[in-house]
GROMACS .gro file of C-alpha atoms in nm:
model
  515
    1MET     CA    1  -1.364  -1.385   1.260
    2ILE     CA    2  -1.355  -1.036   1.110
    3GLU     CA    3  -1.667  -0.938   0.922
    4THR     CA    4  -1.579  -0.736   0.612
    5ASP     CA    5  -1.901  -0.759   0.413
    6SER     CA    6  -2.048  -0.437   0.545
    7LEU     CA    7  -1.860  -0.135   0.671
    8PRO     CA    8  -1.997   0.182   0.831
    9PRO     CA    9  -2.048   0.494   0.619
   10PHE     CA   10  -1.745   0.723   0.603
   11GLY     CA   11  -1.797   1.063   0.446
   12LYS     CA   12  -1.920   1.032   0.090
   13GLY     CA   13  -1.781   0.685   0.050
   14SER     CA   14  -1.647   0.421   0.285
   15LEU     CA   15  -1.323   0.361   0.465
   16VAL     CA   16  -1.235   0.098   0.206
   17THR     CA   17  -1.267   0.334  -0.089
   18ASP     CA   18  -1.100   0.622   0.098
   19LEU     CA   19  -0.813   0.415   0.236
   20PRO     CA   20  -0.570   0.446  -0.059
   21SER     CA   21  -0.564   0.824  -0.018
   22LEU     CA   22  -0.564   0.841   0.362
   23ASP     CA   23  -0.238   0.915   0.539
   24ALA     CA   24  -0.185   0.802   0.897
   25LEU     CA   25  -0.230   1.150   1.046
   26THR     CA   26  -0.571   1.184   0.880
   27CYS     CA   27  -0.669   0.845   1.022
   28SER     CA   28  -0.553   0.961   1.365
   29ARG     CA   29  -0.754   1.283   1.347
   30ARG     CA   30  -1.071   1.104   1.239
   31LEU     CA   31  -1.032   0.857   1.523
   32ALA     CA   32  -0.992   1.144   1.769
   33GLU     CA   33  -1.300   1.320   1.629
   34GLY     CA   34  -1.512   1.006   1.648
   35GLU     CA   35  -1.571   0.975   1.273
   36CYS     CA   36  -1.464   0.612   1.287
   37THR     CA   37  -1.325   0.361   1.534
   38ALA     CA   38  -0.997   0.174   1.539
   39GLN     CA   39  -1.195  -0.142   1.460
   40ASP     CA   40  -1.338   0.028   1.152
   41LEU     CA   41  -0.987   0.107   1.032
   42VAL     CA   42  -0.864  -0.247   1.089
   43GLN     CA   43  -1.164  -0.388   0.902
   44ALA     CA   44  -1.109  -0.146   0.615
   45CYS     CA   45  -0.740  -0.236   0.587
   46TRP     CA   46  -0.821  -0.607   0.602
   47GLN     CA   47  -1.078  -0.577   0.326
   48ARG     CA   48  -0.832  -0.376   0.116
   49ILE     CA   49  -0.568  -0.645   0.168
   50GLN     CA   50  -0.815  -0.913   0.062
   51ALA     CA   51  -0.903  -0.714  -0.250
   52THR     CA   52  -0.550  -0.629  -0.364
   53ASP     CA   53  -0.290  -0.867  -0.224
   54GLY     CA   54  -0.365  -1.130  -0.484
   55ALA     CA   55  -0.208  -0.888  -0.729
   56VAL     CA   56   0.057  -0.725  -0.510
   57ARG     CA   57   0.166  -1.010  -0.278
   58ALA     CA   58   0.303  -0.778  -0.013
   59PHE     CA   59   0.219  -0.994   0.290
   60LEU     CA   60   0.372  -1.320   0.410
   61HIS     CA   61   0.159  -1.359   0.725
   62HIS     CA   62  -0.171  -1.195   0.818
   63THR     CA   63  -0.286  -1.118   1.172
   64PRO     CA   64  -0.635  -0.963   1.136
   65GLU     CA   65  -0.780  -1.115   1.454
   66GLN     CA   66  -0.484  -0.994   1.657
   67ALA     CA   67  -0.516  -0.648   1.499
   68LEU     CA   68  -0.886  -0.634   1.572
   69GLN     CA   69  -0.825  -0.732   1.933
   70ALA     CA   70  -0.572  -0.448   1.969
   71ALA     CA   71  -0.817  -0.208   1.803
   72GLU     CA   72  -1.095  -0.310   2.041
   73GLY     CA   73  -0.867  -0.226   2.331
   74VAL     CA   74  -0.793   0.118   2.186
   75ASP     CA   75  -1.164   0.188   2.130
   76ARG     CA   76  -1.250   0.079   2.482
   77ARG     CA   77  -0.983   0.301   2.636
   78ARG     CA   78  -1.089   0.596   2.420
   79ARG     CA   79  -1.451   0.557   2.529
   80ALA     CA   80  -1.332   0.552   2.890
   81GLY     CA   81  -1.160   0.886   2.840
   82GLU     CA   82  -0.806   0.755   2.886
   83ALA     CA   83  -0.515   0.957   2.748
   84LEU     CA   84  -0.392   0.781   2.435
   85SER     CA   85  -0.105   0.825   2.195
   86PRO     CA   86  -0.212   1.020   1.883
   87LEU     CA   87  -0.106   0.709   1.688
   88ALA     CA   88  -0.331   0.471   1.880
   89GLY     CA   89  -0.561   0.276   1.653
   90VAL     CA   90  -0.382   0.352   1.325
   91PRO     CA   91  -0.297   0.015   1.163
   92LEU     CA   92   0.041  -0.079   1.021
   93ALA     CA   93   0.238  -0.381   0.905
   94ILE     CA   94   0.593  -0.492   0.979
   95LYS     CA   95   0.876  -0.629   0.767
   96ASP     CA   96   0.930  -0.998   0.831
   97ASN     CA   97   1.284  -0.969   0.968
   98ILE     CA   98   1.157  -0.775   1.272
   99VAL     CA   99   1.067  -1.017   1.551
  100THR     CA  100   0.704  -1.031   1.668
  101ALA     CA  101   0.602  -1.243   1.966
  102GLY     CA  102   0.361  -1.521   1.874
  103VAL     CA  103   0.365  -1.430   1.503
  104ARG     CA  104   0.575  -1.620   1.255
  105THR     CA  105   0.895  -1.435   1.159
  106THR     CA  106   1.080  -1.587   0.865
  107ALA     CA  107   1.304  -1.319   0.708
  108ALA     CA  108   1.154  -1.466   0.386
  109SER     CA  109   1.378  -1.773   0.424
  110ARG     CA  110   1.310  -2.146   0.433
  111LEU     CA  111   1.558  -2.158   0.722
  112LEU     CA  112   1.304  -1.980   0.945
  113GLU     CA  113   0.985  -2.087   0.773
  114HIS     CA  114   0.821  -2.223   1.089
  115TRP     CA  115   0.977  -1.998   1.356
  116VAL     CA  116   0.733  -1.830   1.594
  117PRO     CA  117   0.935  -1.600   1.825
  118PRO     CA  118   0.862  -1.595   2.199
  119TYR     CA  119   0.955  -1.226   2.229
  120ASP     CA  120   0.910  -0.890   2.056
  121ALA     CA  121   1.169  -0.667   1.894
  122THR     CA  122   1.198  -0.336   2.077
  123VAL     CA  123   1.026  -0.151   1.793
  124SER     CA  124   0.742  -0.406   1.782
  125ALA     CA  125   0.688  -0.372   2.157
  126LYS     CA  126   0.693   0.008   2.140
  127LEU     CA  127   0.430   0.023   1.868
  128ALA     CA  128   0.209  -0.233   2.042
  129SER     CA  129   0.230  -0.034   2.365
  130LEU     CA  130   0.118   0.278   2.177
  131GLY     CA  131  -0.187   0.094   2.044
  132LEU     CA  132  -0.096   0.048   1.677
  133PRO     CA  133  -0.268  -0.269   1.548
  134SER     CA  134  -0.044  -0.478   1.318
  135LEU     CA  135  -0.211  -0.658   1.028
  136GLY     CA  136   0.082  -0.886   0.965
  137LYS     CA  137   0.433  -0.940   0.833
  138LEU     CA  138   0.558  -0.817   0.499
  139ASN     CA  139   0.758  -0.982   0.222
  140MET     CA  140   1.124  -0.901   0.162
  141ASP     CA  141   1.440  -1.028  -0.002
  142GLU     CA  142   1.567  -1.326   0.198
  143PHE     CA  143   1.757  -1.205   0.506
  144ALA     CA  144   1.728  -0.853   0.355
  145MET     CA  145   1.975  -0.940   0.079
  146GLY     CA  146   1.849  -0.790  -0.244
  147SER     CA  147   1.725  -0.484  -0.429
  148SER     CA  148   1.405  -0.612  -0.588
  149CYS     CA  149   1.208  -0.834  -0.346
  150GLU     CA  150   1.258  -1.120  -0.592
  151ASN     CA  151   1.488  -1.313  -0.358
  152SER     CA  152   1.211  -1.409  -0.115
  153ALA     CA  153   1.178  -1.785  -0.068
  154PHE     CA  154   0.800  -1.736  -0.083
  155GLY     CA  155   0.766  -1.549  -0.413
  156ALA     CA  156   0.819  -1.196  -0.542
  157THR     CA  157   0.620  -0.888  -0.445
  158ARG     CA  158   0.496  -0.665  -0.730
  159ASN     CA  159   0.505  -0.288  -0.766
  160PRO     CA  160   0.151  -0.141  -0.733
  161TRP     CA  161   0.234   0.120  -0.999
  162ASP     CA  162   0.304  -0.153  -1.256
  163LEU     CA  163   0.254  -0.515  -1.158
  164SER     CA  164   0.516  -0.627  -1.411
  165ARG     CA  165   0.785  -0.437  -1.219
  166VAL     CA  166   0.970  -0.479  -0.890
  167PRO     CA  167   0.879  -0.272  -0.582
  168GLY     CA  168   1.244  -0.248  -0.482
  169GLY     CA  169   1.419  -0.427  -0.202
  170SER     CA  170   1.478  -0.551   0.041
  171SER     CA  171   1.175  -0.383   0.203
  172GLY     CA  172   0.964  -0.438  -0.107
  173GLY     CA  173   0.663  -0.577   0.078
  174SER     CA  174   0.660  -0.277   0.314
  175ALA     CA  175   0.666  -0.027   0.028
  176ALA     CA  176   0.412  -0.216  -0.182
  177ALA     CA  177   0.165  -0.249   0.106
  178VAL     CA  178   0.165   0.126   0.171
  179ALA     CA  179   0.159   0.221  -0.198
  180ALA     CA  180  -0.133  -0.015  -0.262
  181GLY     CA  181  -0.335   0.141   0.022
  182GLN     CA  182  -0.334  -0.174   0.232
  183VAL     CA  183  -0.200   0.006   0.541
  184PRO     CA  184  -0.123   0.375   0.601
  185TRP     CA  185   0.237   0.305   0.701
  186ALA     CA  186   0.487   0.024   0.758
  187LEU     CA  187   0.826  -0.058   0.904
  188GLY     CA  188   1.120  -0.161   0.690
  189THR     CA  189   1.494  -0.201   0.735
  190ASP     CA  190   1.783  -0.041   0.550
  191THR     CA  191   2.132  -0.192   0.520
  192GLY     CA  192   2.237  -0.035   0.188
  193GLY     CA  193   1.922   0.140   0.069
  194SER     CA  194   1.651  -0.114   0.150
  195ILE     CA  195   1.404   0.149   0.273
  196ARG     CA  196   1.492   0.436   0.042
  197GLN     CA  197   1.510   0.240  -0.284
  198PRO     CA  198   1.163   0.080  -0.243
  199ALA     CA  199   1.028   0.419  -0.135
  200SER     CA  200   1.162   0.567  -0.456
  201PHE     CA  201   1.023   0.288  -0.675
  202CYS     CA  202   0.679   0.305  -0.507
  203GLY     CA  203   0.639   0.683  -0.470
  204LEU     CA  204   0.667   0.697  -0.089
  205VAL     CA  205   0.863   0.867   0.187
  206GLY     CA  206   1.123   0.634   0.337
  207MET     CA  207   1.372   0.718   0.612
  208LYS     CA  208   1.695   0.545   0.710
  209PRO     CA  209   1.771   0.697   1.052
  210THR     CA  210   2.116   0.764   1.196
  211TYR     CA  211   2.284   0.436   1.288
  212GLY     CA  212   2.196   0.372   1.652
  213ARG     CA  213   1.893   0.603   1.653
  214VAL     CA  214   1.652   0.304   1.652
  215SER     CA  215   1.711  -0.015   1.848
  216ARG     CA  216   1.815  -0.323   1.653
  217TYR     CA  217   1.715  -0.559   1.935
  218GLY     CA  218   1.495  -0.821   1.772
  219LEU     CA  219   1.605  -0.742   1.417
  220ILE     CA  220   1.731  -1.052   1.238
  221ALA     CA  221   2.082  -0.941   1.147
  222PHE     CA  222   2.224  -0.908   0.798
  223ALA     CA  223   2.520  -0.671   0.848
  224SER     CA  224   2.532  -0.548   1.206
  225SER     CA  225   2.732  -0.228   1.145
  226LEU     CA  226   2.494  -0.119   0.868
  227ASP     CA  227   2.139  -0.240   0.952
  228GLN     CA  228   1.879   0.012   1.068
  229ILE     CA  229   1.500   0.004   1.110
  230GLY     CA  230   1.290   0.288   0.972
  231PRO     CA  231   0.944   0.395   0.846
  232LEU     CA  232   0.780   0.395   0.502
  233THR     CA  233   0.485   0.634   0.473
  234ARG     CA  234   0.280   0.841   0.230
  235THR     CA  235   0.378   1.179   0.376
  236VAL     CA  236   0.674   1.343   0.547
  237ARG     CA  237   0.478   1.422   0.865
  238ASP     CA  238   0.364   1.060   0.897
  239ASN     CA  239   0.725   0.952   0.861
  240ALA     CA  240   0.841   1.186   1.135
  241LEU     CA  241   0.562   1.067   1.365
  242LEU     CA  242   0.648   0.701   1.320
  243LEU     CA  243   1.021   0.756   1.365
  244GLU     CA  244   0.954   0.948   1.687
  245ALA     CA  245   0.755   0.648   1.809
  246ILE     CA  246   1.031   0.390   1.750
  247ALA     CA  247   1.344   0.595   1.823
  248GLY     CA  248   1.524   0.599   2.157
  249HIS     CA  249   1.801   0.440   2.359
  250ASP     CA  250   1.774   0.067   2.431
  251PRO     CA  251   2.019  -0.096   2.676
  252ARG     CA  252   1.955  -0.431   2.506
  253ASP     CA  253   2.126  -0.302   2.189
  254ALA     CA  254   2.496  -0.229   2.241
  255THR     CA  255   2.499   0.002   1.937
  256SER     CA  256   2.198   0.207   2.052
  257LEU     CA  257   2.285   0.574   2.103
  258ASN     CA  258   2.214   0.709   2.451
  259VAL     CA  259   2.072   1.043   2.338
  260PRO     CA  260   1.741   1.217   2.421
  261PRO     CA  261   1.436   1.108   2.217
  262PRO     CA  262   1.409   1.322   1.904
  263ASP     CA  263   1.150   1.596   1.849
  264LEU     CA  264   1.094   1.564   1.476
  265CYS     CA  265   0.754   1.727   1.418
  266SER     CA  266   0.758   2.061   1.597
  267GLY     CA  267   0.993   2.224   1.345
  268LEU     CA  268   0.842   2.084   1.026
  269GLU     CA  269   0.685   2.413   0.920
  270THR     CA  270   0.992   2.626   0.996
  271PRO     CA  271   1.092   2.808   0.674
  272VAL     CA  272   1.395   2.665   0.493
  273LYS     CA  273   1.529   3.004   0.383
  274GLY     CA  274   1.905   3.007   0.425
  275LEU     CA  275   1.937   2.629   0.456
  276ARG     CA  276   2.249   2.522   0.266
  277VAL     CA  277   2.176   2.240   0.021
  278GLY     CA  278   2.449   2.064  -0.179
  279VAL     CA  279   2.380   1.839  -0.475
  280ILE     CA  280   2.631   1.554  -0.503
  281ASP     CA  281   2.786   1.587  -0.850
  282ASP     CA  282   2.931   1.235  -0.832
  283LEU     CA  283   2.573   1.096  -0.834
  284MET     CA  284   2.437   1.312  -1.116
  285GLY     CA  285   2.644   1.184  -1.408
  286ASP     CA  286   2.699   0.853  -1.583
  287GLY     CA  287   2.460   0.575  -1.489
  288ILE     CA  288   2.177   0.809  -1.387
  289ALA     CA  289   1.877   0.798  -1.623
  290PRO     CA  290   1.811   1.136  -1.791
  291GLU     CA  291   1.454   1.154  -1.656
  292VAL     CA  292   1.579   1.091  -1.304
  293ARG     CA  293   1.849   1.357  -1.334
  294GLN     CA  294   1.599   1.606  -1.476
  295SER     CA  295   1.354   1.548  -1.191
  296VAL     CA  296   1.627   1.604  -0.933
  297GLU     CA  297   1.737   1.925  -1.105
  298GLN     CA  298   1.376   2.045  -1.103
  299ALA     CA  299   1.352   1.962  -0.733
  300LEU     CA  300   1.660   2.176  -0.670
  301GLU     CA  301   1.489   2.466  -0.846
  302VAL     CA  302   1.189   2.426  -0.614
  303LEU     CA  303   1.416   2.425  -0.307
  304ALA     CA  304   1.592   2.736  -0.433
  305SER     CA  305   1.256   2.908  -0.483
  306LEU     CA  306   1.178   2.830  -0.118
  307GLY     CA  307   1.489   3.015  -0.009
  308ALA     CA  308   1.740   2.732   0.024
  309GLU     CA  309   2.096   2.811  -0.087
  310VAL     CA  310   2.176   2.545  -0.348
  311GLY     CA  311   2.534   2.456  -0.439
  312ARG     CA  312   2.739   2.167  -0.577
  313VAL     CA  313   2.962   1.928  -0.386
  314THR     CA  314   3.197   1.642  -0.472
  315LEU     CA  315   3.249   1.334  -0.256
  316PRO     CA  316   3.579   1.201  -0.395
  317HIS     CA  317   3.544   0.844  -0.271
  318THR     CA  318   3.189   0.780  -0.388
  319HIS     CA  319   3.320   0.552  -0.662
  320ILE     CA  320   3.465   0.308  -0.407
  321ALA     CA  321   3.152   0.286  -0.191
  322LEU     CA  322   2.995  -0.006  -0.379
  323PRO     CA  323   3.294  -0.246  -0.358
  324THR     CA  324   3.365  -0.133  -0.001
  325TYR     CA  325   3.008  -0.210   0.099
  326TYR     CA  326   3.003  -0.553  -0.064
  327VAL     CA  327   3.313  -0.659   0.127
  328ILE     CA  328   3.195  -0.531   0.466
  329ALA     CA  329   2.830  -0.635   0.428
  330THR     CA  330   2.907  -0.984   0.301
  331ALA     CA  331   3.171  -1.041   0.569
  332GLU     CA  332   2.925  -0.946   0.841
  333ALA     CA  333   2.654  -1.157   0.676
  334SER     CA  334   2.886  -1.457   0.673
  335SER     CA  335   2.948  -1.414   1.045
  336ASN     CA  336   2.583  -1.351   1.135
  337LEU     CA  337   2.440  -1.639   0.932
  338ALA     CA  338   2.692  -1.895   1.056
  339ARG     CA  339   2.452  -1.968   1.344
  340TYR     CA  340   2.203  -2.131   1.106
  341ASP     CA  341   2.358  -2.476   1.124
  342GLY     CA  342   2.057  -2.697   1.198
  343VAL     CA  343   2.172  -2.745   1.556
  344ARG     CA  344   2.098  -2.417   1.734
  345TYR     CA  345   1.896  -2.205   1.490
  346GLY     CA  346   1.660  -2.250   1.201
  347SER     CA  347   1.522  -2.552   1.019
  348ARG     CA  348   1.706  -2.882   1.041
  349SER     CA  349   1.787  -3.136   0.774
  350GLU     CA  350   1.621  -3.457   0.898
  351ASP     CA  351   1.805  -3.724   0.698
  352SER     CA  352   2.165  -3.641   0.792
  353GLN     CA  353   2.399  -3.925   0.889
  354ASP     CA  354   2.678  -3.705   1.027
  355LEU     CA  355   2.750  -3.347   1.125
  356ASN     CA  356   2.881  -3.238   0.785
  357ALA     CA  357   2.573  -3.378   0.615
  358LEU     CA  358   2.354  -3.194   0.869
  359TYR     CA  359   2.528  -2.864   0.794
  360THR     CA  360   2.514  -2.919   0.419
  361GLY     CA  361   2.151  -3.027   0.414
  362THR     CA  362   2.039  -2.742   0.638
  363ARG     CA  363   2.228  -2.468   0.457
  364ALA     CA  364   2.102  -2.591   0.122
  365LEU     CA  365   1.779  -2.415   0.227
  366PHE     CA  366   1.946  -2.075   0.176
  367GLY     CA  367   1.853  -1.903  -0.149
  368ALA     CA  368   2.105  -1.835  -0.425
  369GLU     CA  369   2.170  -1.469  -0.337
  370VAL     CA  370   2.222  -1.547   0.032
  371LYS     CA  371   2.465  -1.827  -0.056
  372ARG     CA  372   2.651  -1.591  -0.289
  373ARG     CA  373   2.698  -1.330  -0.017
  374ILE     CA  374   2.796  -1.584   0.249
  375MET     CA  375   3.065  -1.723   0.018
  376LEU     CA  376   3.195  -1.376  -0.070
  377GLY     CA  377   3.206  -1.278   0.296
  378THR     CA  378   3.370  -1.602   0.409
  379TYR     CA  379   3.639  -1.556   0.145
  380ALA     CA  380   3.702  -1.196   0.256
  381LEU     CA  381   3.747  -1.309   0.617
  382ALA     CA  382   3.960  -1.613   0.539
  383ALA     CA  383   4.318  -1.640   0.663
  384GLY     CA  384   4.549  -1.476   0.414
  385TYR     CA  385   4.274  -1.257   0.268
  386TYR     CA  386   4.148  -1.063   0.572
  387GLU     CA  387   4.415  -0.791   0.542
  388ALA     CA  388   4.369  -0.755   0.167
  389TYR     CA  389   3.991  -0.733   0.170
  390TYR     CA  390   3.807  -0.675   0.497
  391LYS     CA  391   4.071  -0.458   0.667
  392LYS     CA  392   4.121  -0.257   0.348
  393ALA     CA  393   3.744  -0.206   0.317
  394LEU     CA  394   3.732  -0.069   0.672
  395GLN     CA  395   4.006   0.178   0.583
  396LEU     CA  396   3.817   0.289   0.273
  397ARG     CA  397   3.502   0.326   0.480
  398THR     CA  398   3.689   0.581   0.691
  399LEU     CA  399   3.762   0.785   0.377
  400ILE     CA  400   3.392   0.786   0.287
  401VAL     CA  401   3.302   0.903   0.638
  402ARG     CA  402   3.560   1.181   0.603
  403ASP     CA  403   3.412   1.292   0.268
  404TYR     CA  404   3.074   1.346   0.429
  405ALA     CA  405   3.225   1.529   0.727
  406GLU     CA  406   3.397   1.773   0.491
  407ALA     CA  407   3.078   1.820   0.285
  408PHE     CA  408   2.874   1.897   0.596
  409ALA     CA  409   3.119   2.170   0.690
  410ARG     CA  410   2.975   2.356   0.388
  411PHE     CA  411   2.618   2.227   0.364
  412ASP     CA  412   2.328   2.138   0.595
  413VAL     CA  413   2.172   1.878   0.363
  414LEU     CA  414   2.311   1.683   0.066
  415ILE     CA  415   2.094   1.589  -0.232
  416SER     CA  416   2.108   1.312  -0.494
  417PRO     CA  417   1.877   1.082  -0.683
  418THR     CA  418   1.768   0.792  -0.466
  419THR     CA  419   1.806   0.541  -0.747
  420PRO     CA  420   1.973   0.557  -1.090
  421THR     CA  421   1.651   0.449  -1.266
  422THR     CA  422   1.284   0.396  -1.197
  423ALA     CA  423   1.149   0.049  -1.113
  424PHE     CA  424   1.275  -0.220  -1.348
  425LYS     CA  425   1.092  -0.526  -1.478
  426LEU     CA  426   1.055  -0.841  -1.272
  427GLY     CA  427   1.328  -1.081  -1.383
  428GLU     CA  428   1.524  -0.812  -1.567
  429LYS     CA  429   1.829  -0.818  -1.337
  430VAL     CA  430   1.781  -1.128  -1.127
  431ASP     CA  431   2.048  -1.321  -1.323
  432ASP     CA  432   2.295  -1.030  -1.326
  433PRO     CA  433   2.409  -0.961  -0.969
  434LEU     CA  434   2.638  -0.673  -1.064
  435ALA     CA  435   2.357  -0.489  -1.244
  436MET     CA  436   2.133  -0.549  -0.942
  437TYR     CA  437   2.396  -0.416  -0.701
  438LEU     CA  438   2.427  -0.095  -0.905
  439ALA     CA  439   2.063  -0.014  -0.816
  440ASP     CA  440   2.197   0.088  -0.472
  441LEU     CA  441   2.471   0.313  -0.609
  442ALA     CA  442   2.336   0.631  -0.446
  443THR     CA  443   2.215   0.483  -0.118
  444ILE     CA  444   2.503   0.262  -0.003
  445PRO     CA  445   2.750   0.541   0.092
  446VAL     CA  446   2.505   0.671   0.353
  447ASN     CA  447   2.498   0.338   0.537
  448LEU     CA  448   2.877   0.318   0.538
  449ALA     CA  449   2.885   0.664   0.699
  450GLY     CA  450   2.603   0.587   0.946
  451LEU     CA  451   2.411   0.900   0.847
  452PRO     CA  452   2.035   0.967   0.822
  453ALA     CA  453   1.881   0.990   0.476
  454LEU     CA  454   1.532   0.989   0.332
  455SER     CA  455   1.372   0.945  -0.007
  456LEU     CA  456   1.059   1.126  -0.118
  457PRO     CA  457   0.879   1.150  -0.455
  458CYS     CA  458   1.002   1.422  -0.690
  459GLY     CA  459   0.855   1.326  -1.028
  460ALA     CA  460   0.769   1.049  -1.268
  461ASP     CA  461   0.914   0.906  -1.587
  462ARG     CA  462   0.731   0.881  -1.918
  463ALA     CA  463   0.567   0.557  -1.808
  464GLY     CA  464   0.429   0.728  -1.496
  465LEU     CA  465   0.666   0.545  -1.259
  466PRO     CA  466   0.777   0.740  -0.949
  467ILE     CA  467   1.119   0.903  -0.916
  468GLY     CA  468   1.277   0.952  -0.574
  469LEU     CA  469   1.483   1.240  -0.434
  470GLN     CA  470   1.737   1.150  -0.165
  471MET     CA  471   1.817   1.394   0.116
  472ILE     CA  472   2.115   1.317   0.342
  473GLY     CA  473   2.174   1.482   0.679
  474ARG     CA  474   2.429   1.510   0.955
  475SER     CA  475   2.436   1.242   1.222
  476LEU     CA  476   2.128   1.268   1.449
  477ASP     CA  477   1.989   1.557   1.243
  478GLU     CA  478   1.679   1.387   1.105
  479ALA     CA  479   1.483   1.700   1.205
  480THR     CA  480   1.651   1.912   0.937
  481LEU     CA  481   1.586   1.646   0.673
  482TYR     CA  482   1.219   1.634   0.764
  483ARG     CA  483   1.199   2.014   0.763
  484LEU     CA  484   1.343   2.041   0.410
  485ALA     CA  485   1.144   1.742   0.284
  486TYR     CA  486   0.820   1.882   0.426
  487ALA     CA  487   0.878   2.221   0.260
  488TYR     CA  488   0.938   2.050  -0.074
  489GLU     CA  489   0.638   1.820  -0.030
  490GLN     CA  490   0.405   2.110   0.045
  491ALA     CA  491   0.530   2.300  -0.261
  492THR     CA  492   0.464   2.008  -0.500
  493ASP     CA  493   0.198   1.748  -0.571
  494HIS     CA  494   0.413   1.440  -0.627
  495HIS     CA  495   0.308   1.281  -0.296
  496ARG     CA  496  -0.059   1.300  -0.397
  497ARG     CA  497  -0.021   1.064  -0.693
  498ARG     CA  498  -0.155   0.711  -0.645
  499PRO     CA  499  -0.112   0.388  -0.843
  500PRO     CA  500  -0.391   0.299  -1.087
  501GLU     CA  501  -0.669   0.110  -0.909
  502ALA     CA  502  -0.793  -0.123  -1.182
  503PRO     CA  503  -0.490  -0.357  -1.199
  504LEU     CA  504  -0.478  -0.386  -0.819
  505LEU     CA  505  -0.841  -0.495  -0.802
  506ALA     CA  506  -0.829  -0.720  -1.108
  507GLY     CA  507  -0.677  -1.013  -0.918
  508HIS     CA  508  -0.880  -1.297  -0.775
  509GLY     CA  509  -0.821  -1.214  -0.412
  510VAL     CA  510  -0.574  -1.400  -0.194
  511GLU     CA  511  -0.594  -1.705   0.026
  512LEU     CA  512  -0.532  -1.532   0.355
  513GLN     CA  513  -0.353  -1.691   0.645
  514ARG     CA  514  -0.500  -1.613   0.986
  515ARG     CA  515  -0.281  -1.657   1.291
   0.00000   0.00000   0.00000
């Protein structure tokens, strides 16, 4: 049992009160300097979760005992003088479609409600080996299909900036947990914007790496040619540190790129003078809220003042990215989710008299959005329609890839808003799928092209809700993105803003599940 009633002194306050403003690097430095222990950090995060998750509902499963055990091991090794990773002892949490051995992994679906995996995803194993204690699994849209975290079979997560609004999706639990100060950083996944859009809505830094940069082994698949795991953090440096930790070739993932591990932190402070930055005109017009557009334009002025050469660029096929994505992604989802038949994978309908009834009863457990996408994808792959839909979408995808290649002949980094608007109200778009899909207008083309892109805070609307700036880079050039993002972050104060505390602490706690 973890004792959270009394915590050791920490500066002028305690770890619990400091936690919402502590980034992971600061935690790492204080651990190294002996100001606190890894166990202290785990206890502080656990108490913060207990205090705020009744309001936010970011977690699906909690693992405080397991986290404390990992922290004890880190503290013991540190006392013994062993060489440790700089990240050792800094807690995190993991999106619930990333497999964790011995810890329930549901992808926020009734189909996997009781599944406890016998193995770890590659990223989970890497972080455990580095000594990062995990406090549990985070809520998401079911099978990562959604833009609001309202499609979870276990209830919606709320945005810490305004509890009446969505945190974004599908990695809404990951973004909300970091924004609420429950953990310093978290892992999410991004198929069409599912890291960057929640990062934008919650005022965080979120990175979708180059496709193949991070192993997908142990990631419950949505769309295999689009999915990628990445970090959500409070600062650019934290983000680079966590991506360095999880990146690398993995022979168990056929799509993993066999390239050297990236060095993402050593060049962060290199001046950006002369860096060529192109703002995507196609994503600065109709459909983009005026406050969002204004914040992006102001960010461009900051980049220009830092010495970047700012220009304009057009990507002619941006307008076809959304329909192209929703043919390819749904087709791949239909194929990937066909395994959940009640025979081999997932929950099983118990009262079935024949095979058809078994399939029907089992698949009735899928949520409405997942069913919608399976049906769309099955139709696109059906005989007589494959050529007209799926094959045509693949051809259009090639045109989008070509647009980016031509743009990167002129520019080093491309810029756009991350999302057309700030966070919308819970329930506002849940009955209007097309309006919901438009929330990913600016992020989807990047996944189709397989490029790296990050979102970081660049302002706020009149209600105080965060606005995100998207930076897009060449394949495998995350280092340049981090360099430009870090320069912008250091020249502004947007990353220092935090959600109001009172609403987060006004809940009645949460009945916490210990595993």
